[in-house]
Coordinates of C-alpha atoms in Angstrom, one line a residue:
Chain A
M1 CA 22.1 -15.0 -25.8
S2 CA 21.4 -14.2 -22.3
L3 CA 23.5 -12.3 -19.8
D4 CA 25.4 -13.7 -16.9
I5 CA 25.2 -12.0 -13.6
D6 CA 29.0 -12.0 -13.7
D7 CA 28.9 -10.3 -17.0
I8 CA 26.7 -7.6 -15.7
L9 CA 29.0 -7.0 -12.7
A10 CA 32.1 -7.1 -14.9
E11 CA 30.4 -4.8 -17.3
L12 CA 29.6 -2.4 -14.4
D13 CA 33.1 -2.5 -13.2
R14 CA 34.5 -1.4 -16.4
D15 CA 35.8 2.0 -17.0
T16 CA 33.1 4.2 -18.5
T17 CA 35.3 5.6 -21.2
V18 CA 36.1 2.2 -22.7
V19 CA 34.1 1.3 -25.8
D20 CA 31.6 -1.3 -25.0
N21 CA 31.2 -4.4 -27.1
I22 CA 27.9 -5.7 -25.8
S23 CA 25.5 -4.3 -28.4
S24 CA 22.4 -3.0 -26.9
D25 CA 20.4 -5.5 -29.0
N26 CA 21.4 -8.1 -26.5
F27 CA 19.4 -6.6 -23.7
P28 CA 15.9 -7.0 -25.2
N29 CA 16.9 -10.6 -26.1
A30 CA 18.3 -11.4 -22.7
N31 CA 15.1 -13.0 -21.6
N32 CA 13.9 -14.6 -24.8
N33 CA 14.1 -18.0 -23.2
R34 CA 11.6 -16.9 -20.6
H35 CA 8.5 -16.7 -22.6
K36 CA 6.5 -17.1 -19.4
L37 CA 7.4 -13.6 -18.5
T38 CA 6.4 -12.0 -21.7
K39 CA 3.3 -10.8 -19.9
D40 CA 5.5 -8.8 -17.6
Y41 CA 7.4 -7.4 -20.4
S42 CA 4.5 -6.3 -22.5
L43 CA 5.9 -2.9 -22.2
S44 CA 9.0 -3.5 -24.3
P45 CA 12.1 -2.0 -22.8
N46 CA 13.0 -0.2 -26.0
S47 CA 9.7 1.5 -26.4
S48 CA 9.8 2.7 -22.8
L49 CA 13.3 3.9 -23.3
D50 CA 12.8 6.0 -26.3
T51 CA 11.0 8.4 -24.1
T52 CA 13.5 8.3 -21.3
T53 CA 15.4 11.5 -21.2
V54 CA 14.2 15.0 -21.0
P55 CA 12.1 15.8 -24.0
Q56 CA 14.5 18.4 -25.3
H57 CA 16.9 15.7 -26.3
N58 CA 14.6 13.6 -28.4
N59 CA 11.5 15.4 -29.5
S60 CA 11.2 13.0 -32.3
S61 CA 10.3 9.6 -30.8
S62 CA 8.5 10.5 -27.7
G63 CA 4.8 11.3 -27.6
K64 CA 2.2 8.6 -27.6
K65 CA 3.5 6.2 -25.0
K66 CA 3.3 6.5 -21.3
V67 CA 6.6 8.0 -20.2
I68 CA 8.6 6.5 -17.4
S69 CA 11.3 9.0 -16.9
S70 CA 14.8 8.0 -16.0
I71 CA 14.6 10.2 -13.0
E72 CA 11.5 8.3 -11.7
D73 CA 13.3 5.0 -12.3
F74 CA 16.4 6.1 -10.4
S75 CA 14.5 7.2 -7.4
K76 CA 12.6 4.0 -7.5
L77 CA 15.8 2.1 -7.7
M78 CA 17.1 4.0 -4.7
T79 CA 14.0 3.0 -2.7
L80 CA 14.3 -0.6 -3.8
W81 CA 17.9 -0.6 -2.8
K82 CA 17.1 0.7 0.7
N83 CA 14.2 -1.6 1.1
E84 CA 16.3 -4.6 0.1
R85 CA 19.0 -3.7 2.5
C86 CA 16.6 -3.2 5.4
S87 CA 14.2 -6.1 4.9
P88 CA 14.9 -9.6 6.4
D89 CA 13.2 -11.1 3.3
L90 CA 14.2 -11.3 -0.3
L91 CA 12.0 -8.9 -2.3
P92 CA 10.8 -9.4 -5.8
Y93 CA 13.2 -8.5 -8.6
P94 CA 12.2 -5.5 -10.6
H95 CA 12.6 -7.1 -14.0
L96 CA 11.4 -4.2 -16.1
L97 CA 13.0 -1.4 -14.1
M98 CA 16.4 -3.1 -14.1
K99 CA 16.3 -3.7 -17.8
R100 CA 15.6 0.0 -18.5
M101 CA 18.3 1.0 -16.1
L102 CA 20.9 -1.2 -17.8
I103 CA 20.0 0.0 -21.2
R104 CA 20.2 3.6 -20.0
I105 CA 23.6 3.0 -18.6
Q106 CA 24.6 1.5 -21.9
E107 CA 23.3 4.4 -23.9
Q108 CA 24.9 6.9 -21.6
M109 CA 28.2 5.2 -21.9
E110 CA 28.0 5.3 -25.6
H111 CA 27.0 8.9 -25.5
L112 CA 30.0 9.7 -23.3
E113 CA 32.3 7.8 -25.6
I114 CA 31.2 9.9 -28.6
L115 CA 31.5 13.1 -26.5
S116 CA 35.0 12.5 -25.3
M117 CA 36.1 11.4 -28.7
N118 CA 34.9 14.6 -30.2
F119 CA 36.3 16.5 -27.4
F120 CA 39.8 15.2 -27.7
E121 CA 39.7 15.3 -31.4
A122 CA 38.8 19.0 -31.4
Q123 CA 41.4 19.7 -28.8
G124 CA 44.0 17.9 -30.8
N125 CA 43.1 19.9 -33.9
N126 CA 43.2 23.1 -32.1
S127 CA 46.5 22.6 -30.5
S128 CA 48.1 21.4 -33.7
D129 CA 46.6 24.4 -35.6
N130 CA 47.7 27.0 -33.2
R131 CA 48.7 27.1 -29.6
R132 CA 46.0 29.5 -28.6
N133 CA 44.1 26.9 -26.7
M134 CA 46.9 26.3 -24.2
S135 CA 46.4 29.8 -22.7
N136 CA 42.7 29.2 -22.5
A137 CA 42.8 26.5 -19.8
P138 CA 39.8 27.7 -17.8
V139 CA 37.5 27.7 -20.7
N140 CA 38.6 24.2 -21.5
N141 CA 37.8 23.2 -18.0
N142 CA 34.3 24.6 -18.4
K143 CA 33.7 22.4 -21.4
M144 CA 35.0 19.3 -19.6
L145 CA 32.7 19.9 -16.6
P146 CA 29.5 18.3 -18.0
L147 CA 31.5 15.3 -19.1
L148 CA 33.0 14.9 -15.7
C149 CA 29.6 15.1 -14.0
M150 CA 28.1 12.7 -16.4
E151 CA 30.8 10.2 -15.7
A152 CA 30.5 10.7 -12.0
E153 CA 26.7 10.2 -12.3
L154 CA 27.2 6.9 -14.2
E155 CA 29.5 5.7 -11.4
R156 CA 26.9 6.6 -8.9
V157 CA 24.2 4.6 -10.7
K158 CA 26.5 1.7 -11.0
F159 CA 27.3 1.8 -7.4
V160 CA 23.6 1.5 -6.4
I161 CA 23.0 -1.3 -8.8
R162 CA 26.0 -3.2 -7.7
S163 CA 25.2 -2.8 -4.0
Y164 CA 21.6 -3.8 -4.7
L165 CA 22.6 -7.0 -6.5
R166 CA 25.2 -7.9 -3.9
C167 CA 22.7 -7.5 -1.2
R168 CA 20.4 -9.8 -3.1
L169 CA 23.1 -12.4 -3.7
A170 CA 23.9 -12.4 0.0
K171 CA 20.3 -13.2 0.7
I172 CA 20.1 -15.9 -2.0
D173 CA 23.2 -17.5 -0.4
K174 CA 21.6 -17.3 3.0
Y175 CA 18.2 -18.7 2.1
S176 CA 19.4 -21.1 -0.5
I177 CA 17.6 -24.1 0.8
Y178 CA 14.5 -22.1 1.6
L179 CA 14.2 -20.7 -1.9
R180 CA 14.5 -24.2 -3.3
Q181 CA 11.8 -25.4 -1.0
I182 CA 9.5 -22.7 -2.3
N183 CA 10.1 -23.7 -5.8
E184 CA 9.6 -27.4 -5.1
Q185 CA 6.4 -26.8 -3.3
Y186 CA 5.2 -24.8 -6.3
L187 CA 6.3 -27.5 -8.8
N188 CA 4.5 -30.2 -6.7
E189 CA 1.3 -28.1 -6.7
E190 CA 1.6 -27.7 -10.4
I191 CA 1.9 -31.5 -11.0
N192 CA -1.1 -32.0 -8.9
E193 CA -3.0 -29.5 -10.8
E194 CA -2.0 -31.0 -14.0
N195 CA -3.4 -34.3 -12.9
D196 CA -6.6 -32.5 -12.1
D197 CA -6.6 -30.9 -15.5
D198 CA -6.6 -34.4 -17.1
A199 CA -9.9 -35.0 -15.5
D200 CA -11.6 -32.2 -17.3
D201 CA -10.2 -31.3 -20.7
D202 CA -11.9 -27.9 -20.9
D203 CA -9.0 -26.2 -19.2
K204 CA -6.5 -26.6 -22.0
E205 CA -6.4 -22.9 -22.8
N206 CA -4.5 -22.2 -19.7
P207 CA -1.4 -24.4 -19.8
S208 CA 0.6 -24.3 -16.7
S209 CA 3.7 -23.3 -18.5
L210 CA 2.3 -19.8 -19.0
R211 CA 2.3 -19.2 -15.3
I212 CA 5.2 -17.7 -13.5
S213 CA 6.7 -19.7 -10.7
P214 CA 7.3 -17.8 -7.5
L215 CA 11.0 -18.1 -7.9
E216 CA 10.9 -16.5 -11.3
K217 CA 9.0 -13.6 -9.9
L218 CA 11.4 -13.2 -7.0
L219 CA 14.7 -13.6 -8.9
S220 CA 16.1 -12.5 -12.2
P221 CA 17.1 -15.3 -14.7
E222 CA 20.7 -14.6 -13.8
E223 CA 20.0 -14.9 -10.1
I224 CA 18.1 -18.2 -10.7
R225 CA 21.2 -19.6 -12.4
Y226 CA 23.4 -18.4 -9.6
H227 CA 21.1 -19.9 -7.0
Q228 CA 21.1 -23.2 -8.7
S229 CA 24.8 -23.5 -9.0
H230 CA 25.4 -22.2 -5.5
F231 CA 22.9 -24.7 -4.2
S232 CA 24.5 -27.7 -5.9
L233 CA 28.0 -26.6 -4.8
L234 CA 26.8 -26.3 -1.2
L235 CA 25.1 -29.6 -1.3
N236 CA 28.1 -31.2 -2.8
L237 CA 30.3 -29.8 -0.1
L238 CA 28.0 -30.9 2.7
N239 CA 27.7 -34.4 1.2
E240 CA 31.4 -34.9 0.6
S241 CA 32.6 -33.5 3.9
V242 CA 30.0 -34.7 6.4
L243 CA 26.8 -36.2 5.3
K244 CA 28.0 -39.2 3.6
Y245 CA 29.5 -40.5 6.9
M246 CA 26.2 -40.1 8.7
P247 CA 23.5 -42.7 9.0
D248 CA 21.0 -42.6 6.1
E249 CA 18.1 -41.2 8.2
L250 CA 20.3 -38.2 9.2
Q251 CA 21.4 -37.2 5.8
A252 CA 18.7 -34.8 4.7
V253 CA 19.6 -31.2 4.8
N254 CA 16.0 -30.0 4.8
D255 CA 14.8 -32.0 7.8
T256 CA 11.8 -30.2 9.2
E257 CA 10.5 -33.1 11.3
A258 CA 12.9 -32.8 14.2
S259 CA 12.6 -30.1 16.9
I260 CA 14.7 -27.6 15.1
N261 CA 13.9 -26.6 11.5
M262 CA 17.0 -27.1 9.5
I263 CA 15.9 -24.7 6.7
D264 CA 17.0 -21.2 7.4
E265 CA 13.9 -19.1 6.9
P266 CA 13.9 -15.3 6.8
D267 CA 12.9 -13.9 10.2
Y268 CA 9.5 -12.4 9.2
N269 CA 8.9 -11.1 12.7
K270 CA 12.1 -9.0 12.7
F271 CA 11.6 -5.4 13.7
V272 CA 12.2 -2.9 11.0
F273 CA 12.1 0.9 10.8
I274 CA 9.4 2.1 8.4
K275 CA 8.3 5.4 7.0
V276 CA 4.7 5.6 5.9
K277 CA 4.4 7.1 2.5
G278 CA 0.8 6.7 1.6
P279 CA -0.7 5.3 -1.6
P280 CA 1.5 5.7 -4.7
N281 CA 0.6 8.8 -6.8
N282 CA -1.3 10.2 -3.9
L283 CA -4.5 8.4 -4.8
Y284 CA -6.0 8.9 -1.4
D285 CA -9.5 8.2 -2.4
T286 CA -9.1 4.9 -4.1
D287 CA -7.1 3.1 -1.5
P288 CA -9.4 0.8 0.4
L289 CA -7.0 0.2 3.2
L290 CA -6.6 3.8 4.0
K291 CA -8.6 5.1 6.9
K292 CA -9.3 8.7 7.8
R293 CA -9.6 10.5 11.1
T294 CA -11.0 14.0 11.1
H295 CA -10.0 17.0 13.2
P296 CA -7.3 17.3 12.2
D297 CA -7.4 15.3 9.0
I298 CA -5.1 12.3 9.4
Y299 CA -4.8 9.4 7.0
Y300 CA -3.6 6.1 8.4
Y301 CA -3.3 2.4 7.8
S302 CA -4.4 0.1 10.5
I303 CA -2.6 -3.1 11.3
T304 CA -3.2 -5.7 14.0
I305 CA -0.7 -7.7 16.0
P306 CA -2.2 -11.3 15.8
E307 CA -1.2 -12.5 19.3
T308 CA -2.3 -9.5 21.3
K309 CA -5.0 -8.2 19.0
E310 CA -3.5 -4.8 19.4
D311 CA -4.2 -2.3 16.7
I312 CA -1.5 0.0 15.4
D313 CA -2.4 3.0 13.3
L314 CA 0.3 3.9 10.8
I315 CA -0.1 7.6 10.2
I316 CA 1.2 8.8 6.8
G317 CA 4.5 10.6 7.2
S318 CA 5.4 9.1 10.5
I319 CA 8.2 6.7 11.3
Y320 CA 7.6 3.5 13.2
I321 CA 9.4 0.4 14.3
V322 CA 7.2 -2.6 13.7
R323 CA 7.4 -6.3 12.8
Y324 CA 8.2 -7.0 9.2
S325 CA 5.4 -9.5 8.8
L326 CA 2.8 -7.0 9.6
I327 CA 3.8 -4.5 6.9
K328 CA 5.1 -6.8 4.2
N329 CA 2.0 -6.3 2.0
L330 CA 2.1 -2.5 2.5
L331 CA 5.7 -2.6 1.5
L332 CA 5.1 -4.6 -1.7
D333 CA 2.3 -2.1 -2.6
E334 CA 4.9 0.7 -2.2
K335 CA 2.8 2.4 0.5
I336 CA 5.6 2.4 3.0
E337 CA 9.3 2.3 2.7
L338 CA 12.0 0.8 5.0
L339 CA 14.6 3.0 6.6
Chain B
M1 CA 30.8 -12.7 1.2
S2 CA 28.7 -10.9 -1.4
L3 CA 27.7 -8.3 1.1
P4 CA 30.2 -7.6 3.9
K5 CA 28.8 -8.6 7.3
K6 CA 29.0 -5.1 8.7
L7 CA 26.7 -3.8 5.9
Q8 CA 24.1 -6.5 6.4
D9 CA 22.4 -5.0 9.4
T10 CA 22.6 -1.4 8.7
F11 CA 24.0 1.2 6.3
S12 CA 27.5 2.6 6.6
P13 CA 27.8 6.4 7.2
K14 CA 29.3 6.7 3.7
E15 CA 26.2 5.1 2.2
L16 CA 24.0 7.5 4.1
Q17 CA 26.0 10.4 2.7
F18 CA 25.5 8.9 -0.7
M19 CA 21.7 9.0 -0.2
V20 CA 21.8 12.5 1.1
E21 CA 24.0 13.6 -1.9
N22 CA 21.1 12.8 -4.2
E23 CA 18.9 15.5 -2.6
P24 CA 18.3 18.8 -4.3
I25 CA 20.0 22.0 -3.0
K26 CA 20.0 25.6 -4.2
I27 CA 23.1 27.2 -5.6
F28 CA 24.4 30.4 -7.2
P29 CA 26.4 29.2 -10.2
R30 CA 29.4 31.3 -11.2
F31 CA 29.2 30.5 -14.9
T32 CA 26.5 30.3 -17.6
T33 CA 25.4 27.3 -19.5
R34 CA 22.4 28.7 -21.1
Q35 CA 23.1 28.7 -24.9
R36 CA 22.8 31.9 -26.9
I37 CA 20.6 31.4 -29.9
N38 CA 22.8 33.2 -32.3
K39 CA 25.9 31.1 -31.9
H40 CA 28.6 30.2 -34.4
S41 CA 27.4 26.8 -35.5
D42 CA 30.8 25.6 -36.7
D43 CA 31.9 25.1 -33.2
I44 CA 31.0 21.4 -32.8
L45 CA 32.8 21.2 -29.5
D46 CA 30.3 23.6 -27.9
L47 CA 27.3 21.8 -29.3
Y48 CA 28.3 18.5 -27.9
S49 CA 30.4 18.8 -24.8
N50 CA 28.7 21.8 -23.3
R51 CA 25.4 20.0 -22.9
W52 CA 24.4 18.1 -19.9
K53 CA 22.5 14.9 -20.4
M54 CA 21.8 13.3 -17.1
I55 CA 20.0 10.0 -16.3
T56 CA 19.2 10.4 -12.6
M57 CA 18.2 14.0 -12.4
P58 CA 16.5 16.7 -14.4
D59 CA 19.1 18.3 -16.7
T60 CA 17.1 21.3 -17.7
A61 CA 18.4 23.3 -14.7
L62 CA 21.9 22.3 -15.5
N63 CA 21.6 23.4 -19.1
N64 CA 20.1 26.7 -18.2
M65 CA 22.4 28.0 -15.5
V66 CA 23.0 31.7 -15.6
A67 CA 25.8 33.2 -13.5
M68 CA 24.6 34.5 -10.1
Q69 CA 21.0 33.4 -10.6
S70 CA 19.9 30.9 -8.1
T71 CA 19.0 27.5 -9.3
T72 CA 18.3 24.0 -7.8
V73 CA 20.7 21.1 -8.5
T74 CA 21.5 17.8 -6.9
L75 CA 23.8 18.1 -4.0
W76 CA 26.6 16.0 -5.3
I77 CA 26.7 18.2 -8.5
A78 CA 26.7 21.3 -6.3
L79 CA 29.6 19.9 -4.3
L80 CA 31.5 19.1 -7.5
L81 CA 30.9 22.6 -8.8
K82 CA 31.9 24.1 -5.5
Q83 CA 35.1 22.2 -5.5
Q84 CA 35.9 23.6 -8.9
N85 CA 35.0 27.1 -7.5
K86 CA 32.1 27.4 -9.9
C87 CA 29.3 28.0 -7.6
N88 CA 28.2 29.1 -4.1
I89 CA 25.9 26.8 -2.2
I90 CA 22.9 28.5 -0.5
A91 CA 22.5 27.0 2.9
P92 CA 19.1 25.7 3.6
E93 CA 16.7 27.8 5.8
W94 CA 16.9 25.6 8.8
L95 CA 20.7 25.8 8.9
T96 CA 21.0 29.3 10.3
C97 CA 21.7 30.4 13.9
K98 CA 18.1 31.7 14.3
A99 CA 16.4 28.6 13.0
L100 CA 18.7 26.3 15.0
D101 CA 18.0 28.3 18.1
R102 CA 14.3 27.8 17.5
A103 CA 14.8 24.0 17.1
I104 CA 16.8 23.8 20.3
Q105 CA 14.0 25.7 22.0
F106 CA 11.5 23.2 20.7
E107 CA 13.6 20.3 21.8
Q108 CA 13.8 21.7 25.3
N109 CA 10.1 22.5 25.6
N110 CA 8.9 19.2 24.2
T111 CA 10.4 16.3 26.1
R112 CA 8.5 13.7 24.2
R113 CA 8.9 14.9 20.7
F114 CA 11.6 15.7 18.3
S115 CA 11.7 19.0 16.4
P116 CA 10.8 18.7 12.7
L117 CA 14.2 18.9 11.2
P118 CA 14.8 17.5 7.7
W119 CA 15.6 13.8 7.6
D120 CA 19.2 14.5 6.6
W121 CA 20.0 17.4 8.9
L122 CA 23.0 15.9 10.6
I123 CA 24.7 14.6 7.5
L124 CA 23.8 17.6 5.3
S125 CA 25.2 20.1 7.9
E126 CA 28.3 18.0 8.3
I127 CA 28.9 18.0 4.5
L128 CA 28.3 21.7 4.1
F129 CA 30.5 22.6 7.0
K130 CA 33.3 20.6 5.5
K131 CA 32.9 21.4 1.8
A132 CA 31.4 24.9 1.7
P133 CA 32.4 26.6 5.0
D134 CA 32.6 30.0 3.3
D135 CA 29.0 30.0 2.0
F136 CA 27.3 30.6 5.4
H137 CA 26.1 34.0 6.6
D138 CA 26.5 33.0 10.2
P139 CA 29.9 32.3 11.7
I140 CA 30.5 28.6 11.2
H141 CA 31.7 27.8 14.7
E142 CA 28.4 29.0 16.1
L143 CA 26.4 26.9 13.7
R144 CA 28.6 23.9 14.6
S145 CA 28.1 24.3 18.3
R146 CA 24.3 24.6 17.8
I147 CA 24.2 21.5 15.7
Q148 CA 26.2 19.8 18.4
D149 CA 23.8 21.0 21.1
L150 CA 20.8 19.7 19.1
R151 CA 22.4 16.4 18.6
E152 CA 23.2 16.0 22.3
I153 CA 19.7 17.0 23.4
R154 CA 18.2 14.5 20.9
Q155 CA 20.5 11.7 21.9
L156 CA 19.5 12.2 25.5
K157 CA 15.9 12.0 24.5
V158 CA 16.5 8.8 22.6
A159 CA 18.3 7.4 25.6
K160 CA 15.4 8.3 27.8
G161 CA 13.0 6.8 25.3
I162 CA 14.7 3.4 25.5
K163 CA 12.7 2.5 28.6
Y164 CA 9.6 2.6 26.5
M165 CA 10.8 -0.1 24.2
N166 CA 8.3 -2.9 24.0
E167 CA 7.5 -6.0 22.0
S168 CA 4.8 -4.3 19.9
H169 CA 5.9 -1.2 18.2
L170 CA 7.4 2.3 18.6
Q171 CA 6.7 5.6 16.9
L172 CA 9.7 7.8 16.2
D173 CA 8.6 10.9 14.2
N174 CA 11.2 13.3 12.9
L175 CA 14.1 11.1 13.7
S176 CA 16.8 11.7 11.1
I177 CA 18.3 9.0 9.0
L178 CA 21.7 9.0 10.8
E179 CA 20.0 8.8 14.2
I180 CA 17.9 5.9 13.0
N181 CA 20.9 4.2 11.5
E182 CA 22.9 4.3 14.7
L183 CA 20.0 3.1 16.7
R184 CA 18.9 0.3 14.4
P185 CA 21.1 -2.6 15.5
F186 CA 20.4 -1.9 19.2
I187 CA 16.7 -1.2 19.1
S188 CA 15.7 -3.9 16.6
G189 CA 17.9 -6.4 18.5
I190 CA 16.3 -5.6 21.9
M191 CA 12.8 -5.5 20.5
D192 CA 13.3 -8.9 18.8
K193 CA 14.3 -10.3 22.2
L194 CA 11.4 -8.6 24.0
K195 CA 9.1 -10.1 21.4
E196 CA 10.6 -13.6 22.1
I197 CA 10.1 -13.2 25.8
H198 CA 6.6 -12.0 25.3
L199 CA 5.7 -14.9 23.1
A200 CA 7.2 -17.3 25.6
A201 CA 5.1 -15.8 28.3
V202 CA 1.9 -15.6 26.3
G203 CA 2.3 -18.9 24.5
P204 CA 1.3 -21.3 27.3
E205 CA -1.6 -19.0 28.2
I206 CA -3.1 -19.6 24.9
E207 CA -2.8 -23.3 25.3
G208 CA -4.7 -22.9 28.6
D209 CA -1.8 -24.2 30.7
K210 CA -2.9 -23.0 34.1
E211 CA -0.1 -24.4 36.2
E212 CA 2.4 -21.9 34.9
N213 CA 0.1 -19.0 35.2
D214 CA 1.3 -17.9 38.7
G215 CA 4.8 -16.9 37.7
E216 CA 3.6 -15.6 34.4
E217 CA 1.2 -13.0 35.5
I218 CA 3.8 -10.7 36.9
F219 CA 5.8 -11.1 33.8
N220 CA 2.9 -10.4 31.6
G221 CA 1.9 -7.5 33.7
T222 CA 5.1 -5.7 33.3
L223 CA 5.2 -6.3 29.6
R224 CA 1.6 -5.1 29.2
N225 CA 2.5 -1.8 30.9
D226 CA 5.4 -1.3 28.6
S227 CA 3.3 -2.0 25.5
S228 CA 1.0 1.0 26.1
R229 CA 1.6 3.2 23.1
Q230 CA 4.4 5.7 23.4
S231 CA 5.5 8.2 20.9
L232 CA 8.9 9.6 21.6

């Protein structure tokens, strides 16, 4: 069983204290139909999750595996959200990160459920036993506080995820035809390559079905389904309302031959605000793109504007306004972030 | 629309505040959460509901709060505690009359640079003035007027800097998130247009179209001047 994007959104909208009926088993299975991606998921979401929270809570299961803490994940999610909101382009979907995030929310909701049940039970017992508790209101409040904060935190995480997904959906709507074009190009290439493969049979070990299409990298399975249905609806509308009354040669919605390209492409040359972060994990020595100037020591990335051949030095820690196309690769490598 | 039009170009001030609220801040808690080792174990309530288990921030600090011992927590938690009268927020070092005076001095002495205030200074000071006005050592109206001064000086600088806008790039160190956010639609719009004009001017030159070169050179010249690197 796989999850619908609507399901996720509906799930997120739900009150945190309501018992949840999606068993957490569903999440690891959500992408079973996407075996192509298994390579990406080699780090199974469960194994990475066991080690999530601060060690004091689960000393038992953590230990051997590389820990990705929930705190790291959240700050990454915040960055992804900001980047997505600021970039003209659709950025790749963080399959693994999102999966971990959703499982964590699920777990936290269950945890809260147990807590609040215990809490009210205990309170009920106390007040039926004796009325002492009524006079002790402030103490009670103290005990409620962590619960309150944890619920508030959950809402905050959900807000970011919701806003992030909505931003992506807006872009999927906008570049619907363009995204489809990417995929068709890829499929065509694949067919061509398959024909080549027939020529020499040695290449059978590497069947093309194992490769990940650009669309699958870019979108989550739910988003792909959304994109497909949105596209067919849009096409239907255009056909029914206008196109079928037009001459045959004018009916194509993806006409690129005429003077104006009919496919809406992201404006890759749009100016964006960036902050240069430097290589992830501060690996200054191993980044081949990083250049160094001495006196005083300054690390910077150098990019070139193609038309004017003008070099721009992006110094670490500084804020710039530059064209998106020039920094896209740095952005994908997490060396800069958008503001 | 999946994302409202007004949110597609830039962040809303509320969203910026949301980001800022995820930053750490120092507080004096007024209550203790650190658990005593010798506790009555039959109190299940204490064991469960008095523990903090957070997923977006370290919860060790929250579980080890001792009354009147400073600790660092996330801003939104601090605000929540403050609202419940359970902590005092320690104002950051730059948010004192002395430090702000220094910053104003810096802004006045350096016409081409911004003073190195934190990226969230405007929003953070606004939040703290509103939610924790009694936690400052300096009189709050003085702090407020200094923040206002700083903001006006910096706005003036930005306005002056607009003439350096070009089709290539700009460097804007130490500009805070709110300042960037209010500039974003304007600056990126203008720079997009400048780039288009520039391309239209340079384009024919590349193709070697000499006829149009006369009118173009002036155009090109002015643009070239503009594109000399400027850091505000």
